[in-house]
mmCIF file of C-alpha atoms in Angstrom:
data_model
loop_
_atom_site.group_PDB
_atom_site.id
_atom_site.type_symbol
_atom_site.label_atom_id
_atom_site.label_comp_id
_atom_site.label_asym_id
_atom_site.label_seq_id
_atom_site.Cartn_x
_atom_site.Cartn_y
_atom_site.Cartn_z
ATOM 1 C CA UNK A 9 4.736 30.445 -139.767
ATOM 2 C CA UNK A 10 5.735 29.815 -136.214
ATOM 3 C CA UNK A 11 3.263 27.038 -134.507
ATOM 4 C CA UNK A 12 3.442 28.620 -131.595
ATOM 5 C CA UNK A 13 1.017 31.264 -132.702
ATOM 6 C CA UNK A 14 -1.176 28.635 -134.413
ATOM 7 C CA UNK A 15 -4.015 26.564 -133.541
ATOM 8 C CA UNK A 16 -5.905 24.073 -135.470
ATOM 9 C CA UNK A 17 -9.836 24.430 -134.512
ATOM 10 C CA UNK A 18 -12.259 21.514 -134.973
ATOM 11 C CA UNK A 19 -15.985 22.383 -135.674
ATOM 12 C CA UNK A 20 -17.489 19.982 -133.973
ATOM 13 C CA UNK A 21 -16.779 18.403 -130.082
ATOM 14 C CA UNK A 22 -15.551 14.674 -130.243
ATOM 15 C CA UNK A 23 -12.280 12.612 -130.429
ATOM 16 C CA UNK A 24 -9.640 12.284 -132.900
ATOM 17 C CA UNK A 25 -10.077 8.630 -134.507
ATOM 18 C CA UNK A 26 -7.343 9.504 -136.843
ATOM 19 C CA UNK A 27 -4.423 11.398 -137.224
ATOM 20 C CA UNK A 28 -2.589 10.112 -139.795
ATOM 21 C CA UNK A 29 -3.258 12.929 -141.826
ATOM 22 C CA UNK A 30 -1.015 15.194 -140.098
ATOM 23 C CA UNK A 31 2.448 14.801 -140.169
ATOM 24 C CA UNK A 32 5.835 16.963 -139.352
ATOM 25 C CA UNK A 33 6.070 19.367 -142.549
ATOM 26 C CA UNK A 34 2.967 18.695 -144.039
ATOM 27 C CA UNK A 35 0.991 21.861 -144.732
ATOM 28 C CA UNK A 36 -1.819 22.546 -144.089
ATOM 29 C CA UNK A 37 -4.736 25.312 -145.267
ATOM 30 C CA UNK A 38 -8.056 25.428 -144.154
ATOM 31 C CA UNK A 39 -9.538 23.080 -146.677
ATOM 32 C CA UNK A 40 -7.197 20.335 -145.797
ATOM 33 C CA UNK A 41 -8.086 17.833 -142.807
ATOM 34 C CA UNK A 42 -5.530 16.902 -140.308
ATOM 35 C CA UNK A 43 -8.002 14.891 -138.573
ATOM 36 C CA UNK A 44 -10.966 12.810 -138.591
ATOM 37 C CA UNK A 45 -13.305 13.362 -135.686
ATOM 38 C CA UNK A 46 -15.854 11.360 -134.760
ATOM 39 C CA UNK A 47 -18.513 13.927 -133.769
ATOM 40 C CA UNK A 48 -19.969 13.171 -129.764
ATOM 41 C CA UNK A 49 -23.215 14.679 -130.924
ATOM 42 C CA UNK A 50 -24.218 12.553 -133.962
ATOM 43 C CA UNK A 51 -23.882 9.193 -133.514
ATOM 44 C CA UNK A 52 -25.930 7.108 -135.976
ATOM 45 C CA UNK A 53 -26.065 3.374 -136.588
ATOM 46 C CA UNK A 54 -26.493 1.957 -140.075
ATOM 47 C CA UNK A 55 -28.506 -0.818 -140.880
ATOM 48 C CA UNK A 56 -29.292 -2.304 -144.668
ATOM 49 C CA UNK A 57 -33.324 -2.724 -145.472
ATOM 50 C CA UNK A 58 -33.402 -5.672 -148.237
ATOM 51 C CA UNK A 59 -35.445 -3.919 -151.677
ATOM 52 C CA UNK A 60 -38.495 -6.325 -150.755
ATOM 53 C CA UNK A 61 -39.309 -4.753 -147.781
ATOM 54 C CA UNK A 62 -38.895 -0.963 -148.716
ATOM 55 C CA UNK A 63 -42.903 -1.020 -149.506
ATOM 56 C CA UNK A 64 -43.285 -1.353 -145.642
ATOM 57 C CA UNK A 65 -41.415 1.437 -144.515
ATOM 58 C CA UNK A 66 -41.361 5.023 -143.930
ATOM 59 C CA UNK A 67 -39.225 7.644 -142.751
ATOM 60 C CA UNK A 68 -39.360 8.505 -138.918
ATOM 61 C CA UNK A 69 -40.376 4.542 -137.950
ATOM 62 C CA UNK A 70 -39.481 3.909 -134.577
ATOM 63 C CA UNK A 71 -36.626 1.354 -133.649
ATOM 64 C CA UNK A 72 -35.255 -0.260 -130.785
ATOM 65 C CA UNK A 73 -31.091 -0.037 -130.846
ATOM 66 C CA UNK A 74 -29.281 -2.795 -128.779
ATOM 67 C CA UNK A 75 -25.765 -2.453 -129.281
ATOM 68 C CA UNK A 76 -23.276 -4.731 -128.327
ATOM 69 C CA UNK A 77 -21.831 -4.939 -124.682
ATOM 70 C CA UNK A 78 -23.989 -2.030 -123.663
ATOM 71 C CA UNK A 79 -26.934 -3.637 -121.770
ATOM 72 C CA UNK A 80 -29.363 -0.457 -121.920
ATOM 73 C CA UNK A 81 -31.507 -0.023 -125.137
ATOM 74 C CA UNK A 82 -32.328 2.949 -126.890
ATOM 75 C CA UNK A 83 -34.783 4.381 -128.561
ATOM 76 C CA UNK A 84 -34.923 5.951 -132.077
ATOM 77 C CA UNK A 85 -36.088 6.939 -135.716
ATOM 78 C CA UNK A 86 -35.419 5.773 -139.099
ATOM 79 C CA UNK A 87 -34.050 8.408 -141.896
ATOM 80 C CA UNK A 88 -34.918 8.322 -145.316
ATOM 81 C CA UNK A 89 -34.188 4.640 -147.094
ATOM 82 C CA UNK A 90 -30.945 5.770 -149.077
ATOM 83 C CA UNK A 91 -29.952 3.350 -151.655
ATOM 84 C CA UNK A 92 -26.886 0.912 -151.338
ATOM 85 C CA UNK A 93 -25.240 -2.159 -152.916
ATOM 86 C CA UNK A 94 -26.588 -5.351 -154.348
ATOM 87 C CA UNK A 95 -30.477 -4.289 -154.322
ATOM 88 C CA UNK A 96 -30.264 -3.260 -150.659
ATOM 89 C CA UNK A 97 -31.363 0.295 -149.038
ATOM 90 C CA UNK A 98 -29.149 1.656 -146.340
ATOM 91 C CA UNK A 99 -30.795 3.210 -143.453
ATOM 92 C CA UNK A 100 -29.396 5.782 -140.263
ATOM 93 C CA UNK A 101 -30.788 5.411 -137.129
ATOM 94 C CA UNK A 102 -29.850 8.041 -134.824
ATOM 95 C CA UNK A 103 -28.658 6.899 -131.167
ATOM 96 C CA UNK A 104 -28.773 9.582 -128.466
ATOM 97 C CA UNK A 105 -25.983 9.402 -125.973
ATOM 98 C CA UNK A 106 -26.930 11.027 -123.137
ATOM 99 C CA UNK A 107 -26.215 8.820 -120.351
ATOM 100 C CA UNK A 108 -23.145 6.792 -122.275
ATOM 101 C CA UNK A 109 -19.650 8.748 -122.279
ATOM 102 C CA UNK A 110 -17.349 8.472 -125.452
ATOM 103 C CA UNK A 111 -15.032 5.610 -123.761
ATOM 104 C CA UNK A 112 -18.386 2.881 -124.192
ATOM 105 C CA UNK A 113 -18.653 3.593 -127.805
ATOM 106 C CA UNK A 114 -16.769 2.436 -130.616
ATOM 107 C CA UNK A 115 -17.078 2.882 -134.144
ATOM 108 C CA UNK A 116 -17.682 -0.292 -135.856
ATOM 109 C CA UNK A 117 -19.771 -2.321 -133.019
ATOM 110 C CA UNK A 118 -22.255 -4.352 -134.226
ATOM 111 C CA UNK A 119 -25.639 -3.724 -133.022
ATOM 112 C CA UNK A 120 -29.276 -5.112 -133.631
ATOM 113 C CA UNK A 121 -31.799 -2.517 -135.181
ATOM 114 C CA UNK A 122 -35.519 -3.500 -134.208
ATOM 115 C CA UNK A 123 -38.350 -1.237 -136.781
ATOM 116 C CA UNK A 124 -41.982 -1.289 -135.160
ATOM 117 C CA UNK A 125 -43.964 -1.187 -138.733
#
């Protein structure tokens, strides 16, 4: 194969967060990942919902995000309780990034998830 002729296509927009996958010799098909990308579009943050208080919510609740070092909030909706460890639900919130560029966020910042109910 020459690599000149080759090109590796992502399907989705975003920016390599890893690329330890890829490596001089290693080969590659088009099941195998190269990369991970963390997708620009879909940025969610995940917040755990304690069992007890699973009776008092719903899907689509509205939430106030406040993420670290940014000093806007944003506005969003719960997804569906999914469950997670030691009697807890885990729940996505998706965060619209319209006016942030990819530089401000990081995976991994911690962030404070506010459900009207």
């Amino acid at each position: 194969m020459r690599l000149d002729q080759t090109s590796l296509i992502s399907p989705v927009s975003g920016i390599i967060v890893d690329d330890s996958f890829c490596r001089v010799g290693q080969f590659i098909t088009p099941a195998s990942s190269a990369y991970k990308i963390l997708d620009s579009e879909s940025y969610f943050i995940r917040s755990e919902l304690d069992y007890s208080k699973l009776k008092y919510f719903s899907v689509s609740h509205p939430a106030t995000l406040k993420i670290m070092d940014i000093p806007e909030k944003f506005d969003s909706t719960s997804s569906l309780p999914l469950p997670g460890p030691k009697n807890k639900f885990v729940i996505l919130f998706k965060l619209t990034t319209d006016n942030l560029s990819l530089t401000t966020l990081v995976p991994g910042l911690p962030a404070e998830v506010t459900v009207t109910i």
